[in-house]
Short mmCIF file of C-alpha atoms in Angstrom, two decimals:
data_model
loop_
_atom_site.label_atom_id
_atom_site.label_comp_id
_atom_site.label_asym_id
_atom_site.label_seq_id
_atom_site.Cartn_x
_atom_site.Cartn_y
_atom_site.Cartn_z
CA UNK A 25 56.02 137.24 118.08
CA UNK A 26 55.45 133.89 116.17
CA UNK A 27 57.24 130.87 118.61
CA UNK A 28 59.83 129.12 116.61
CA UNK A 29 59.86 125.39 117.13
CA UNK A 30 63.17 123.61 117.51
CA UNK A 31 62.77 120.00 115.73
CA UNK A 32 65.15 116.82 116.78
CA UNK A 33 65.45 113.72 115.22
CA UNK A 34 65.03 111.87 117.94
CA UNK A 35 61.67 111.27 119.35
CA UNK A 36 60.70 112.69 123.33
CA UNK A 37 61.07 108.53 124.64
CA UNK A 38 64.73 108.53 123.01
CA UNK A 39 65.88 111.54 124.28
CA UNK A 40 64.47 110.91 128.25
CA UNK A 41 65.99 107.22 127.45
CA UNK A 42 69.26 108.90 126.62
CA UNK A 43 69.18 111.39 129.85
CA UNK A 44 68.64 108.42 131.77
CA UNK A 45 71.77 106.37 130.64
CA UNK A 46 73.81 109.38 130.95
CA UNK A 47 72.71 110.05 135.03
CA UNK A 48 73.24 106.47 135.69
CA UNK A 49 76.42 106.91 134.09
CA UNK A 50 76.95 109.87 136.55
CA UNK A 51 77.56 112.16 132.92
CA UNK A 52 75.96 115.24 132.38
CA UNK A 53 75.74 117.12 128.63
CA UNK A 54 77.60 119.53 129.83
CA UNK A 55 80.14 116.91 130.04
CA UNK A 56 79.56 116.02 126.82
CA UNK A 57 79.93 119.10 125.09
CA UNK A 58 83.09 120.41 126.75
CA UNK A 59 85.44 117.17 126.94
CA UNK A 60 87.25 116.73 123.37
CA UNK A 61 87.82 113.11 122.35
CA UNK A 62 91.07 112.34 122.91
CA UNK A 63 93.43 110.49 120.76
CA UNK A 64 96.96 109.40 121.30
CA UNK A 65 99.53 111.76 120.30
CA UNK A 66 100.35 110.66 116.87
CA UNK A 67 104.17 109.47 115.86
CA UNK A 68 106.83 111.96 113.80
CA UNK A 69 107.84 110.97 110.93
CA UNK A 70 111.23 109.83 111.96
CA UNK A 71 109.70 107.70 114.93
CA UNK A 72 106.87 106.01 112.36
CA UNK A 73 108.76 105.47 108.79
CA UNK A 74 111.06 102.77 110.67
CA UNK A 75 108.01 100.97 111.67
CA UNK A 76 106.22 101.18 108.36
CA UNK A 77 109.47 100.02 106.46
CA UNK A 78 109.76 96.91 108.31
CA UNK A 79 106.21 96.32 107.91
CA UNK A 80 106.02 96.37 103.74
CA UNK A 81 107.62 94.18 101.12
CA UNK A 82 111.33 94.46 99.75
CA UNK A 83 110.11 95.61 96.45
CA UNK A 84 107.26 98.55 98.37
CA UNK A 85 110.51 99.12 100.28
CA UNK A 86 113.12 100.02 97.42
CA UNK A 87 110.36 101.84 95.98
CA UNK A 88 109.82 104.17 98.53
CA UNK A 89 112.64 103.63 100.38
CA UNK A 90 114.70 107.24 98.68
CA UNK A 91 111.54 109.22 99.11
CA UNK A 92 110.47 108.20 102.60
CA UNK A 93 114.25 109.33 103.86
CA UNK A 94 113.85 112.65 102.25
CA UNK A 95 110.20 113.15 104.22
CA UNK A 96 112.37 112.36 107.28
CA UNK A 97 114.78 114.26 106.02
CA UNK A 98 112.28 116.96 105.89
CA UNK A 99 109.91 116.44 108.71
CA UNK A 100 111.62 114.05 110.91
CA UNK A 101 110.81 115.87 113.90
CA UNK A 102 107.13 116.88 112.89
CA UNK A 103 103.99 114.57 113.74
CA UNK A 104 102.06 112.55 111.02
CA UNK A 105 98.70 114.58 111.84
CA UNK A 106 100.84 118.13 111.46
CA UNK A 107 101.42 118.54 107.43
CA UNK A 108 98.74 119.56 105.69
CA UNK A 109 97.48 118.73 101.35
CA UNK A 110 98.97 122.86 100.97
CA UNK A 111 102.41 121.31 102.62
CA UNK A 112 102.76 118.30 101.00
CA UNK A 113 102.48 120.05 97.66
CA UNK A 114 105.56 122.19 98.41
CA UNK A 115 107.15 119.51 99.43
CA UNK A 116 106.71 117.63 96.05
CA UNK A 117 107.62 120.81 93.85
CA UNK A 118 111.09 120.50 96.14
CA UNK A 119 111.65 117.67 95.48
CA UNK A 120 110.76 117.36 91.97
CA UNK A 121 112.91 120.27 91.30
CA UNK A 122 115.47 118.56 92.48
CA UNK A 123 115.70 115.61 90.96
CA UNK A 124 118.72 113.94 88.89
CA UNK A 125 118.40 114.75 85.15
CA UNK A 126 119.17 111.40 83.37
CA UNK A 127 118.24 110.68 80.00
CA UNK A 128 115.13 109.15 80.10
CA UNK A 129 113.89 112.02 82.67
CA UNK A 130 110.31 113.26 82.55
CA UNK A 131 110.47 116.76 84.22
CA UNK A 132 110.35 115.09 87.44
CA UNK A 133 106.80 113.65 87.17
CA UNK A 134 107.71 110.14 88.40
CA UNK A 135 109.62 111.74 91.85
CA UNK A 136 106.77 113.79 92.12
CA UNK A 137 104.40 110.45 91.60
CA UNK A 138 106.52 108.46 93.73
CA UNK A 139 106.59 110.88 96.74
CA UNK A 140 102.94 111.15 97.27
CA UNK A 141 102.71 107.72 97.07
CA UNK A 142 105.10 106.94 99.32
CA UNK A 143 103.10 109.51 101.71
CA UNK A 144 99.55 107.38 100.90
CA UNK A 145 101.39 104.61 102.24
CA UNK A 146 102.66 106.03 105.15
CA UNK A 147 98.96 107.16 105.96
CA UNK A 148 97.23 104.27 105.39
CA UNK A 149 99.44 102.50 108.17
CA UNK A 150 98.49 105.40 110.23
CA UNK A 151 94.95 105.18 109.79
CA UNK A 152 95.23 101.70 110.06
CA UNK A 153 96.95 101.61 113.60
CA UNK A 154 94.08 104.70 114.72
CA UNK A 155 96.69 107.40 114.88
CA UNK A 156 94.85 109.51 112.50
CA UNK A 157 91.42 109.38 111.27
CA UNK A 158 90.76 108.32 107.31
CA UNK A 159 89.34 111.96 106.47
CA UNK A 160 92.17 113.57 107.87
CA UNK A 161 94.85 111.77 105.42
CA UNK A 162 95.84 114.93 103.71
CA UNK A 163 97.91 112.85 100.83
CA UNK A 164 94.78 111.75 99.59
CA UNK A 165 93.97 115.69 98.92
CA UNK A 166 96.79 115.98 96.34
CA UNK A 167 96.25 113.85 93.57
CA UNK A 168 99.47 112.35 91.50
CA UNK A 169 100.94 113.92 88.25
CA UNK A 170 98.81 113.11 85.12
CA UNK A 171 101.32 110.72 83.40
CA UNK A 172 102.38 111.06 79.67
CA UNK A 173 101.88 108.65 77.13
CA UNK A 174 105.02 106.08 76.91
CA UNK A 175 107.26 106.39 74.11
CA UNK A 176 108.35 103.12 73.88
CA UNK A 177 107.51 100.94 71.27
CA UNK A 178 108.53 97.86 69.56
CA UNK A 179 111.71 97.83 67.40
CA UNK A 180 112.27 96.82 64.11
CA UNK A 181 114.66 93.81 63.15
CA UNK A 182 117.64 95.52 61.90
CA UNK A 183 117.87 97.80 64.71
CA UNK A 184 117.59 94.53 66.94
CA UNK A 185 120.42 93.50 64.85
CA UNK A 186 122.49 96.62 65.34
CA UNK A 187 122.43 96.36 69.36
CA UNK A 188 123.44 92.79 68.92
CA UNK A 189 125.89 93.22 66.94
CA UNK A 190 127.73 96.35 69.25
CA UNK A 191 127.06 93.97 72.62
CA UNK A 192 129.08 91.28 71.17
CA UNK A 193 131.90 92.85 69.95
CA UNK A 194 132.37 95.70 72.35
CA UNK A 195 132.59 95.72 76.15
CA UNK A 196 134.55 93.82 79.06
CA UNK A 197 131.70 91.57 78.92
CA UNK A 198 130.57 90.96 76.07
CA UNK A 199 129.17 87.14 76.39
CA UNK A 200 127.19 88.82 80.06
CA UNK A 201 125.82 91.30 77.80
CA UNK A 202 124.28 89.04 74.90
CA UNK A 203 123.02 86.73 77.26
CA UNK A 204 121.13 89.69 79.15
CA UNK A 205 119.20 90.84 75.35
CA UNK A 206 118.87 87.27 74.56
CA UNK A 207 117.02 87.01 77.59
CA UNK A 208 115.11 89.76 77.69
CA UNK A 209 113.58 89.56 74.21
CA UNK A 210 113.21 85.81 74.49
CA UNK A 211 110.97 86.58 77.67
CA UNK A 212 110.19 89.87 77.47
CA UNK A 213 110.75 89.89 81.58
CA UNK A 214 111.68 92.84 83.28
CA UNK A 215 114.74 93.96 84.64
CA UNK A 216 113.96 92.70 87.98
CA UNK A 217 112.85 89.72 87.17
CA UNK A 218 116.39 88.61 85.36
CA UNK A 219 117.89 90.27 88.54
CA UNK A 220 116.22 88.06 90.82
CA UNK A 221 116.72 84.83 88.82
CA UNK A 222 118.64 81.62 90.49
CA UNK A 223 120.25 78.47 89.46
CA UNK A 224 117.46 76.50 90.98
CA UNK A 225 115.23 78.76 89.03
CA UNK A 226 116.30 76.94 85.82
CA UNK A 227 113.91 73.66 84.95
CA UNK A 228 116.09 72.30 81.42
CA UNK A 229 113.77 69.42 81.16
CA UNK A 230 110.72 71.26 80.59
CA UNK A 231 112.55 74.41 79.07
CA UNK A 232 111.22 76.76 81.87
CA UNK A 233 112.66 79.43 84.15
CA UNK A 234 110.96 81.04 86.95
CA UNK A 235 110.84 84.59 87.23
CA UNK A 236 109.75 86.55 89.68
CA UNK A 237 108.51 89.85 89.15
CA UNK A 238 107.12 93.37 90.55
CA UNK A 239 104.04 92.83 92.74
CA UNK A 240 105.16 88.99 94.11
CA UNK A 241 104.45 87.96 90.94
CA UNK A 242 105.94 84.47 90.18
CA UNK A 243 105.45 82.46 86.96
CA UNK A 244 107.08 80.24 84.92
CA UNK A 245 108.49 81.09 81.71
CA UNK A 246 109.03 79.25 77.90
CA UNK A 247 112.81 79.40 76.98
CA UNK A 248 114.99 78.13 74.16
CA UNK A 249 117.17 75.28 74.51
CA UNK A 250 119.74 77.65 73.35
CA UNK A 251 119.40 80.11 75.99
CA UNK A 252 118.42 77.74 78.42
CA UNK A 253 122.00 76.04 77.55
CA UNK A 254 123.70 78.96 77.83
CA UNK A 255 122.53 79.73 80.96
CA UNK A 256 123.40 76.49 83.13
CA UNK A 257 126.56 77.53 81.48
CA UNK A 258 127.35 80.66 82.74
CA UNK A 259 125.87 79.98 85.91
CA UNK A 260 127.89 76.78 86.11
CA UNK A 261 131.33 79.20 85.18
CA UNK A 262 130.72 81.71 87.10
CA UNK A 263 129.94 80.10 90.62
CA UNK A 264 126.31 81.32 90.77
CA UNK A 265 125.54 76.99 91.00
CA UNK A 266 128.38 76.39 93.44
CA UNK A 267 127.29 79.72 95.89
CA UNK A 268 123.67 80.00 95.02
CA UNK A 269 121.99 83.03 95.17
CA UNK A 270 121.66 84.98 91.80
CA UNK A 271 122.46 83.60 88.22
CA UNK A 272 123.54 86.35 86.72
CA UNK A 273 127.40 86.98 87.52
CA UNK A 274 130.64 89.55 86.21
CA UNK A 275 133.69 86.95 85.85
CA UNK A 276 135.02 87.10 89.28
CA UNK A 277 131.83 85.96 90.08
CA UNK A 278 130.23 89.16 91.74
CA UNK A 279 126.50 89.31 91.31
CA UNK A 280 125.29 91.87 88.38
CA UNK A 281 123.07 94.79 89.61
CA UNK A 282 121.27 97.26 87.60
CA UNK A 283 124.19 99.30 86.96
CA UNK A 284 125.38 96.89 84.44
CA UNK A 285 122.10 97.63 82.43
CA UNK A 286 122.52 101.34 83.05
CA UNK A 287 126.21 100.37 81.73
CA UNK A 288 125.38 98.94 79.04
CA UNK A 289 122.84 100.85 77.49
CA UNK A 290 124.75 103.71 77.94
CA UNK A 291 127.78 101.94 75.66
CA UNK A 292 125.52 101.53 73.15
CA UNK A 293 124.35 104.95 72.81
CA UNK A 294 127.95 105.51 71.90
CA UNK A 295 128.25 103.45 69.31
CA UNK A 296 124.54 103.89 68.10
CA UNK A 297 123.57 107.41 68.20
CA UNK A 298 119.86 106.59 67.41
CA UNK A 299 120.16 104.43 71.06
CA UNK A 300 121.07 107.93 73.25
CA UNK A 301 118.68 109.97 71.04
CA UNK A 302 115.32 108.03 71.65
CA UNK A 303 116.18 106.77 75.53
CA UNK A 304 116.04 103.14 74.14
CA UNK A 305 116.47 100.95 77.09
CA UNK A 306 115.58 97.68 78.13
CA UNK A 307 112.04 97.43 78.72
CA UNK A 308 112.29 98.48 74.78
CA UNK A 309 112.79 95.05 74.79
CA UNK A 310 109.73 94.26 76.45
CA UNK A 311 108.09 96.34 74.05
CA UNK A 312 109.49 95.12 71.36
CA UNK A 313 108.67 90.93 71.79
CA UNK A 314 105.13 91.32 73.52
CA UNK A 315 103.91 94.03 69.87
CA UNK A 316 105.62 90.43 68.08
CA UNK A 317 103.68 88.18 69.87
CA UNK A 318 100.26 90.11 69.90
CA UNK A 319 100.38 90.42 65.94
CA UNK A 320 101.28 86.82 65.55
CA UNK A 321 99.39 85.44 68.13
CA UNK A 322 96.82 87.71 69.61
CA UNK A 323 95.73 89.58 72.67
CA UNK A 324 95.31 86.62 75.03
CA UNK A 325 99.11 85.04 74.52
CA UNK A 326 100.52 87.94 74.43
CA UNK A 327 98.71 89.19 77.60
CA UNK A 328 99.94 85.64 79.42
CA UNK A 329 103.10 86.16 77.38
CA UNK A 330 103.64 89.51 79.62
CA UNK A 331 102.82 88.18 82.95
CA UNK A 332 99.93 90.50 82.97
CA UNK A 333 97.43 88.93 86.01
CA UNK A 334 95.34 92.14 86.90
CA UNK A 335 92.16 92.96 85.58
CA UNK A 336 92.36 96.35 87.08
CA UNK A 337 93.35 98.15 84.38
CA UNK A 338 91.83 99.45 81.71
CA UNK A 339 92.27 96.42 79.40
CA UNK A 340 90.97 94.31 82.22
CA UNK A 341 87.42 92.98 83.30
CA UNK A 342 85.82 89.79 83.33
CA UNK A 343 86.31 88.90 79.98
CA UNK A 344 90.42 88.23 80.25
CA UNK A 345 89.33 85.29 82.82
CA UNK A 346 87.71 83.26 79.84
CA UNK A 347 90.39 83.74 77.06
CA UNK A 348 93.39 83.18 79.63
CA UNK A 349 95.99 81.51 77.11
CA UNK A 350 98.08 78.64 78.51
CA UNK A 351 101.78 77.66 79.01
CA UNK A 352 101.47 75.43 75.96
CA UNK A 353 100.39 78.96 73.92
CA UNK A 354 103.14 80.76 75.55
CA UNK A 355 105.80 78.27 74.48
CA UNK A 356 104.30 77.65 70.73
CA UNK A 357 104.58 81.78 70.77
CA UNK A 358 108.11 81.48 72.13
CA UNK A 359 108.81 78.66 69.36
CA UNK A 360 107.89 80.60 66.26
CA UNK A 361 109.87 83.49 68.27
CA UNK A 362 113.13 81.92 68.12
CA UNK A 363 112.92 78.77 65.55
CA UNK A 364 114.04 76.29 67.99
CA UNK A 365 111.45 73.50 68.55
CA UNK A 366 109.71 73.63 72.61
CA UNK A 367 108.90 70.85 74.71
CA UNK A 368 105.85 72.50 75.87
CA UNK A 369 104.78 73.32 72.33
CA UNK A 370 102.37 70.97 70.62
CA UNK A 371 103.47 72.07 67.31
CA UNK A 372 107.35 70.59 67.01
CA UNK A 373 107.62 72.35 63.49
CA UNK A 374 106.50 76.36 64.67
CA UNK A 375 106.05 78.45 61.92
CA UNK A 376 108.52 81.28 61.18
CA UNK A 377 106.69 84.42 60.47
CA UNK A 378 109.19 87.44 60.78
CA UNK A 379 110.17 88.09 64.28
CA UNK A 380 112.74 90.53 66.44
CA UNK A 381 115.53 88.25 66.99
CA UNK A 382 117.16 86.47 64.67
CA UNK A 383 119.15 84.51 67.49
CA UNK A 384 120.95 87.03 69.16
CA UNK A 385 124.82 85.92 69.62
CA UNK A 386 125.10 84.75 72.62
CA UNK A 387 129.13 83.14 73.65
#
């Protein structure tokens, strides 16, 4: 019978150094073998989102905050280390199957996104704090719905027009409305970013405003005199400069949320059937000033134009660093935008090439 050798990696001096150690540490391999490591009982779900909530930013916290109460809602009573990748797929089918049908939905694909994220960052606090080890994250294991392709896209001038033209003569609001697409296509700023703005947030001297934006962005922005005019004046008549807090106001001075976008979009689509048919909202907007400004202008303003800082993406990389465009760029964009002369634009004459608002009424 042919003697099978048994090889080790370790040479004969480390392993009698090793049995050594372990006698003077009065531990034999028997010990070894047979006592599991032992971790602290991990957290449920209900004890651990609490902590985790407190710990993140508003905005990761408004994000995630609907989907981490239905995992509690869920598994509440179940410990982080207990679902497994299998589990937390079902769970994500629920809950995309459930989901509120409004008219911009998806089939569910941004719950569905949203969920697992909110899991990843529920696990990565875990790991973090040692209750579970990194290869035992089982959201990791499901990846996130492949997202579509956006359908938004810039708008031409005459329907611009048309969505003007219903704001200001229909509504209980209609001077709150104008001001709110003035602003957006002027800036092209997001939805939370007009939300969050405040009367000391207004600089009329240099023609500025600053906005702050998803991720903790904050940066300031090129307006009109026109709309920077208008407003200091509804701030001003509405108490947001005697209060504080946000700009944007209804007339009894109550601060807007997003419901009066959701509001208003959703009066337009009855008086513009196109509106309801294609979803437009307001990041249409968005869409809309930053396709203007690339054309006109190129990649680089419009980029800066955006408030677009990571290179992350797939448009990123080093290159963006050298052809960063400056505030002075930005306003000479925002000139030729609106025909109204800039203080931060060298040019006091812009050019008017054709552009998506043809100063929006704004009362």
């Amino acid at each position: 019978m042919t003697e099978s050798k048994i090889t080790s990696g370790a040479s004969p001096e480390e392993i009698e150094a090793a049995r050594v150690l372990l006698t003077r540490l009065g531990i034999s391999p028997h010990d070894l073998v047979n006592s599991p490591t032992t971790r602290p009982m991990a957290p449920t779900f209900a004890e651990y989102i609490p902590q985790v909530s407190a710990a993140v930013s508003a905005g990761t916290r408004r994000v995630y905050g609907t989907y981490w109460k239905r995992i509690e809602q869920h598994w509440g009573d179940r410990r982080l280390d207990e679902p497994t990748a299998l589990e937390i797929k079902h769970l994500t089918e629920h809950i995309r199957a459930q989901v509120v049908i409004r008219r911009n939905a998806r089939g569910g694909r941004g719950a569905a996104e949203h969920l697992i994220a909110a899991l990843r960052c529920l696990y990565n606090h875990a790991i973090a704090d040692g209750h579970i080890n990194e290869t035992d994250n089982p959201a990791r294991k499901v990846p996130k719905p492949r997202r579509l392709p956006s359908t938004r896209r810039g708008l031409p001038d005459s329907r611009l027009d048309e969505i003007n033209h219903v704001a200001a003569t229909t509504g209980n609001d209609p001077a709150l409305d104008t001001l709110l697409l003035r602003l957006h296509i002027e800036t092209a700023c997001r939805r939370g970013g007009a939300l969050a703005l405040r009367p000391r947030d207004l600089d009329p001297d240099q023609c500025l405003i600053l906005l702050q934006e998803k991720g903790d962005t904050i940066r300031g922005q090129p307006v009109s005199p026109t709309l920077m005019k208008h407003l200091r004046e509804h701030g001003e008549q509405r108490g947001a400069v005697e209060h504080g807090g946000q700009l944007l106001r209804y007339r009894n001075g109550e601060s807007i949320t997003k419901r009066r976008y959701d509001h208003l979009w959703t009066r337009l689509g009855k008086h513009l059937p196109w509106v309801a048919t294609q979803q437009i909202s307001t990041h249409w907007l968005r869409h809309t000033t930053l396709t203007w400004v690339e054309r006109n202008f190129g990649y680089a303003v419009a980029r800066a134009y955006a408030g677009h800082t990571d290179s992350t993406g797939a448009d990123g990389g080093t290159t963006t660093t050298y052809i960063r465009a400056s505030i002075h760029e930005i306003a000479t964009a925002l000139a030729a935008l609106t025909g109204e002369p800039h203080p931060l634009a060298p040019d006091t004459n812009p050019r008017q090439p054709t552009n998506p608002t043809t100063n929006p009424t704004t009362s």
